[in-house]
mmCIF file of C-alpha atoms in Angstrom:
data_model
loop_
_atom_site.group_PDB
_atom_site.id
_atom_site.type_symbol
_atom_site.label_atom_id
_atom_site.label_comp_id
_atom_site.label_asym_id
_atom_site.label_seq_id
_atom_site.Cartn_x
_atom_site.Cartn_y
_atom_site.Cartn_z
ATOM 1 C CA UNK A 1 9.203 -30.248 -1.648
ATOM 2 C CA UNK A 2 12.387 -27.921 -1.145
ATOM 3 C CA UNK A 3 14.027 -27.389 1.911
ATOM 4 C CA UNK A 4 16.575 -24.304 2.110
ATOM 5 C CA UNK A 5 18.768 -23.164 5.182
ATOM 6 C CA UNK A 6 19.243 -19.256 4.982
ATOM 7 C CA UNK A 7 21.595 -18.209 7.822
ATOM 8 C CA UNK A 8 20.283 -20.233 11.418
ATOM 9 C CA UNK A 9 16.890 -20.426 9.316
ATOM 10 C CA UNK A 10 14.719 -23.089 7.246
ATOM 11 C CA UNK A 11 12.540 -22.602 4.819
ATOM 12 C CA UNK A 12 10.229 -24.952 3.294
ATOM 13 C CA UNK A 13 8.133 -24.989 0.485
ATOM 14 C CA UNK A 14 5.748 -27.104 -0.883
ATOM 15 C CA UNK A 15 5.036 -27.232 -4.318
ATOM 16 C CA UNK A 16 1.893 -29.250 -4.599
ATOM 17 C CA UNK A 17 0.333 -26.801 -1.939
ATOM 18 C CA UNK A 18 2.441 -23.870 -2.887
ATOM 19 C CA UNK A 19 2.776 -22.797 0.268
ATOM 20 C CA UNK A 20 6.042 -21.477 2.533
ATOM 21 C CA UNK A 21 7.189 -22.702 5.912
ATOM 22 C CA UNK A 22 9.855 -20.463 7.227
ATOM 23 C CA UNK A 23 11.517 -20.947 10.575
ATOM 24 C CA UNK A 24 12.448 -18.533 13.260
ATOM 25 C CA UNK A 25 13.426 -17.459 16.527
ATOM 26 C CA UNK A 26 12.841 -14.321 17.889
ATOM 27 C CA UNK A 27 13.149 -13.161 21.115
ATOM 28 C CA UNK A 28 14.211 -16.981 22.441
ATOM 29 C CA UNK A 29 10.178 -18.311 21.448
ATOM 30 C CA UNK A 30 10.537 -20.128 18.050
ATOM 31 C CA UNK A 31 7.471 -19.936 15.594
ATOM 32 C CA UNK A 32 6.877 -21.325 12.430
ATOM 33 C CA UNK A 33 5.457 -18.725 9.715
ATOM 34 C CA UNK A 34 3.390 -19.777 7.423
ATOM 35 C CA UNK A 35 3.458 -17.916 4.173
ATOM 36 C CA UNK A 36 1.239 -18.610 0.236
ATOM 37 C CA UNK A 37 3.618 -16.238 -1.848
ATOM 38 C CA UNK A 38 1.697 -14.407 -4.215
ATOM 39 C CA UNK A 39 4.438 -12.949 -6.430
ATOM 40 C CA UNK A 40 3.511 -11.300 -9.667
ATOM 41 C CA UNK A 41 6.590 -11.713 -11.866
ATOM 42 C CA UNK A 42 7.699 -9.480 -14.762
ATOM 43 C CA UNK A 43 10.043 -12.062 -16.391
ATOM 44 C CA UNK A 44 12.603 -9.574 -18.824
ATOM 45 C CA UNK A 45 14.930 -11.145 -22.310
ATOM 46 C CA UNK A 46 18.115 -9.437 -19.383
ATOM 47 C CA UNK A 47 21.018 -12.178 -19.233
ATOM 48 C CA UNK A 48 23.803 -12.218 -16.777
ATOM 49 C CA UNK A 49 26.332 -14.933 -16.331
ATOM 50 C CA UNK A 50 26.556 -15.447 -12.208
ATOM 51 C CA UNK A 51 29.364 -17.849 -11.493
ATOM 52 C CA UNK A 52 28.298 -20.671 -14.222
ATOM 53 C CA UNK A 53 24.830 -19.453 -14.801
ATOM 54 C CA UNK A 54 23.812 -18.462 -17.465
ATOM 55 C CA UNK A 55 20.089 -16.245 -15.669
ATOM 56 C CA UNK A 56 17.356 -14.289 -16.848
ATOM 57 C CA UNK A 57 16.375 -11.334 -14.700
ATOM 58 C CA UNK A 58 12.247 -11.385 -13.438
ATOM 59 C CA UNK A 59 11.160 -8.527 -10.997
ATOM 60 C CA UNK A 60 8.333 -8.020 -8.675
ATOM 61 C CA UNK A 61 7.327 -5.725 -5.474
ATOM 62 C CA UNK A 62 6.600 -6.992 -2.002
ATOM 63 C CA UNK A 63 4.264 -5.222 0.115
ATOM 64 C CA UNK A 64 6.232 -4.984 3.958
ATOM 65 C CA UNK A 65 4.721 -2.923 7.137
ATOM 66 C CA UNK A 66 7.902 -1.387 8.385
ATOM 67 C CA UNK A 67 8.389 -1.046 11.904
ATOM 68 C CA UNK A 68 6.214 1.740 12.891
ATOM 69 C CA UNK A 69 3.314 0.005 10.846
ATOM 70 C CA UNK A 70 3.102 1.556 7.680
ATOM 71 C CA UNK A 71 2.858 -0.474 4.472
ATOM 72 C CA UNK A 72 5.243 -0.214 1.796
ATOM 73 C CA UNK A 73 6.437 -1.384 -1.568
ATOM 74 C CA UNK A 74 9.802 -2.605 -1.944
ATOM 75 C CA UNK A 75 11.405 -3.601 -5.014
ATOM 76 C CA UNK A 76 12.673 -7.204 -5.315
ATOM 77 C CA UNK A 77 15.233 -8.120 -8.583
ATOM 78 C CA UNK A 78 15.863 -11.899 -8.730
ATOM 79 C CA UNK A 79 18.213 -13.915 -11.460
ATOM 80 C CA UNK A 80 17.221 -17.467 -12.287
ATOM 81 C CA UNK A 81 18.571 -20.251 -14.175
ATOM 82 C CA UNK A 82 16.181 -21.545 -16.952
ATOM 83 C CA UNK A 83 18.409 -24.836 -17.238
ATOM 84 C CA UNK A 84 18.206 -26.179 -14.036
ATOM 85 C CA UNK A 85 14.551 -26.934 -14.100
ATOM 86 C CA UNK A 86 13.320 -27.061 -10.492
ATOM 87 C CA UNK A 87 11.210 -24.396 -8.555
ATOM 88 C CA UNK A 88 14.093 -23.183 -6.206
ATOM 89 C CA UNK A 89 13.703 -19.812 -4.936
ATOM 90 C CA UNK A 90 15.082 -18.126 -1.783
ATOM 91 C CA UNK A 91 12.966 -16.622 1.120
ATOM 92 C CA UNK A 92 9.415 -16.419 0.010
ATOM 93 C CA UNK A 93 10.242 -15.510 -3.561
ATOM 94 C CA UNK A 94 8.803 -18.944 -5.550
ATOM 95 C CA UNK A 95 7.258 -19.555 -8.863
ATOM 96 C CA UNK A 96 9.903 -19.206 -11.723
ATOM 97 C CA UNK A 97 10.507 -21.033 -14.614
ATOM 98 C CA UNK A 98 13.844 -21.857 -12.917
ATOM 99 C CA UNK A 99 15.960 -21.721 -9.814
ATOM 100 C CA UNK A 100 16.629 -18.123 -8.182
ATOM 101 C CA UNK A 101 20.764 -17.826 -8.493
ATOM 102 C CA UNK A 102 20.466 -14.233 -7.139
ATOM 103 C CA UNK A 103 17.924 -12.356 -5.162
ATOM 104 C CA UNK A 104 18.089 -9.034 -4.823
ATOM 105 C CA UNK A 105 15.896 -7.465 -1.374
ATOM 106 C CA UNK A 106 16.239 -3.707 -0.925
ATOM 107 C CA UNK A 107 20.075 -3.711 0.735
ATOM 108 C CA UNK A 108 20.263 -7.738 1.037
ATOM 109 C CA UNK A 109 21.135 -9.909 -1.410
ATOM 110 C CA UNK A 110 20.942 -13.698 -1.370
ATOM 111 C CA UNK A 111 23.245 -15.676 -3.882
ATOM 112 C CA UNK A 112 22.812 -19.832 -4.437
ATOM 113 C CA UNK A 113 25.808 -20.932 -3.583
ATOM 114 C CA UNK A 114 25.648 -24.992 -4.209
ATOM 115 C CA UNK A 115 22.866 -27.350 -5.524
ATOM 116 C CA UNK A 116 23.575 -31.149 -4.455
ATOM 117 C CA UNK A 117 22.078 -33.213 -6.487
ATOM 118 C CA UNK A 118 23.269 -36.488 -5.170
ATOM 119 C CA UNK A 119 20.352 -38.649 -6.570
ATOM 120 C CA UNK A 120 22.125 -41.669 -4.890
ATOM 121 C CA UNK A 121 20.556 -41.617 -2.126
ATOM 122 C CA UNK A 122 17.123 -40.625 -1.035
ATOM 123 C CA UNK A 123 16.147 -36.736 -0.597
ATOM 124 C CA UNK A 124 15.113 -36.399 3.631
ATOM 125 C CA UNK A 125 12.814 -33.171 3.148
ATOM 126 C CA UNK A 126 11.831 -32.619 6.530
ATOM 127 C CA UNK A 127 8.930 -29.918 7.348
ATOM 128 C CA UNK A 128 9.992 -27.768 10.339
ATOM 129 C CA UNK A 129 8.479 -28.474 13.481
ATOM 130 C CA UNK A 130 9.800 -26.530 16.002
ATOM 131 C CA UNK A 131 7.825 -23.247 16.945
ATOM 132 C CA UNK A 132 4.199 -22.013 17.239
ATOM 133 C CA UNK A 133 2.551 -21.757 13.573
ATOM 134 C CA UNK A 134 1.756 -18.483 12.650
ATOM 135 C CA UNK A 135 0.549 -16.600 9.376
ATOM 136 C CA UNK A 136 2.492 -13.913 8.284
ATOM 137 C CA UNK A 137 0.367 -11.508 9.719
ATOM 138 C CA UNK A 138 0.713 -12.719 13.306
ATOM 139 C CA UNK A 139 4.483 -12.686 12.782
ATOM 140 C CA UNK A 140 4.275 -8.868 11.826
ATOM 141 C CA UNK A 141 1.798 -8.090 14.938
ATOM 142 C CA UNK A 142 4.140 -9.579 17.189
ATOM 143 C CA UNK A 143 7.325 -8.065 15.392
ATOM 144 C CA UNK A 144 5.323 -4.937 16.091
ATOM 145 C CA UNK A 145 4.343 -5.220 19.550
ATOM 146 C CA UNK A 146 8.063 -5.862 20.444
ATOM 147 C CA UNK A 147 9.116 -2.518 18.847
ATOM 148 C CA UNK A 148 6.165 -0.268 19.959
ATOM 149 C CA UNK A 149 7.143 -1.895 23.808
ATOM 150 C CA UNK A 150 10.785 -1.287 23.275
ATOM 151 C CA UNK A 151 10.493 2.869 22.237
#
């Protein structure tokens, strides 16, 4: 079980059940989205040192509706670490034979800053709690409805 803060959200995904618990709030309600990533990697022989890294570059695209509803294909580029041999991603991007260092998202890009492995003490992996549990779908309809009302 890995637990991830990205900005004021958590994400939480669980191996075993390979499934993603991301936390949000949007428009002051807070909801829980429940994602199964699905990613079909290309893994390419492409090395690039990032900080002290040594990563392999794996690509794959991610099907998004856009705001006026339309599905589309977006590119995703992610560099992971083959060393450090746990399945830590970023966002819903999972399933490597290594940890994500870098993810690159269209005009976003997410870079692993720290790992703490302080084995000392024992890992608290909490599952988030606070919001309504929705599928991704939902999320989208309501992410939707909010535009279509606003314009």
């Amino acid at each position: 079980l890995i637990s991830v803060f990205v900005g004021n959200n958590m994400s939480y995904y669980n191996l075993k059940e390979k499934t993603l618990l991301n936390e949000k709030n949007f428009l002051d309600e807070d909801f829980i989205i429940k994602i199964i990533p699905a990613m079909e990697w290309q893994l390419t022989q492409e090395e690039k040192k990032i900080g002290n890294h040594f990563c392999y570059k794996a690509t794959t695209t991610k099907k998004v509706v856009n705001r006026i509803g339309e599905t589309i294909e977006k590119k995703v580029i992610v560099w992971y670490d083959p060393i450090i041999q746990l399945n830590i991603g970023i966002q819903e991007f999972q399933g490597l034979p290594g940890a994500i260092i870098l993810l690159e998202d269209n005009n976003l890009m997410y870079e692993l800053i720290d790992i703490d492995l302080n084995l000392k003490q024992p890992l608290q992996i909490k599952k988030p709690t606070k919001g309504k549990m929705v599928n991704e779908n939902e999320y989208t309809n309501i992410l939707l409805k909010d535009y279509k009302q606003k314009f």
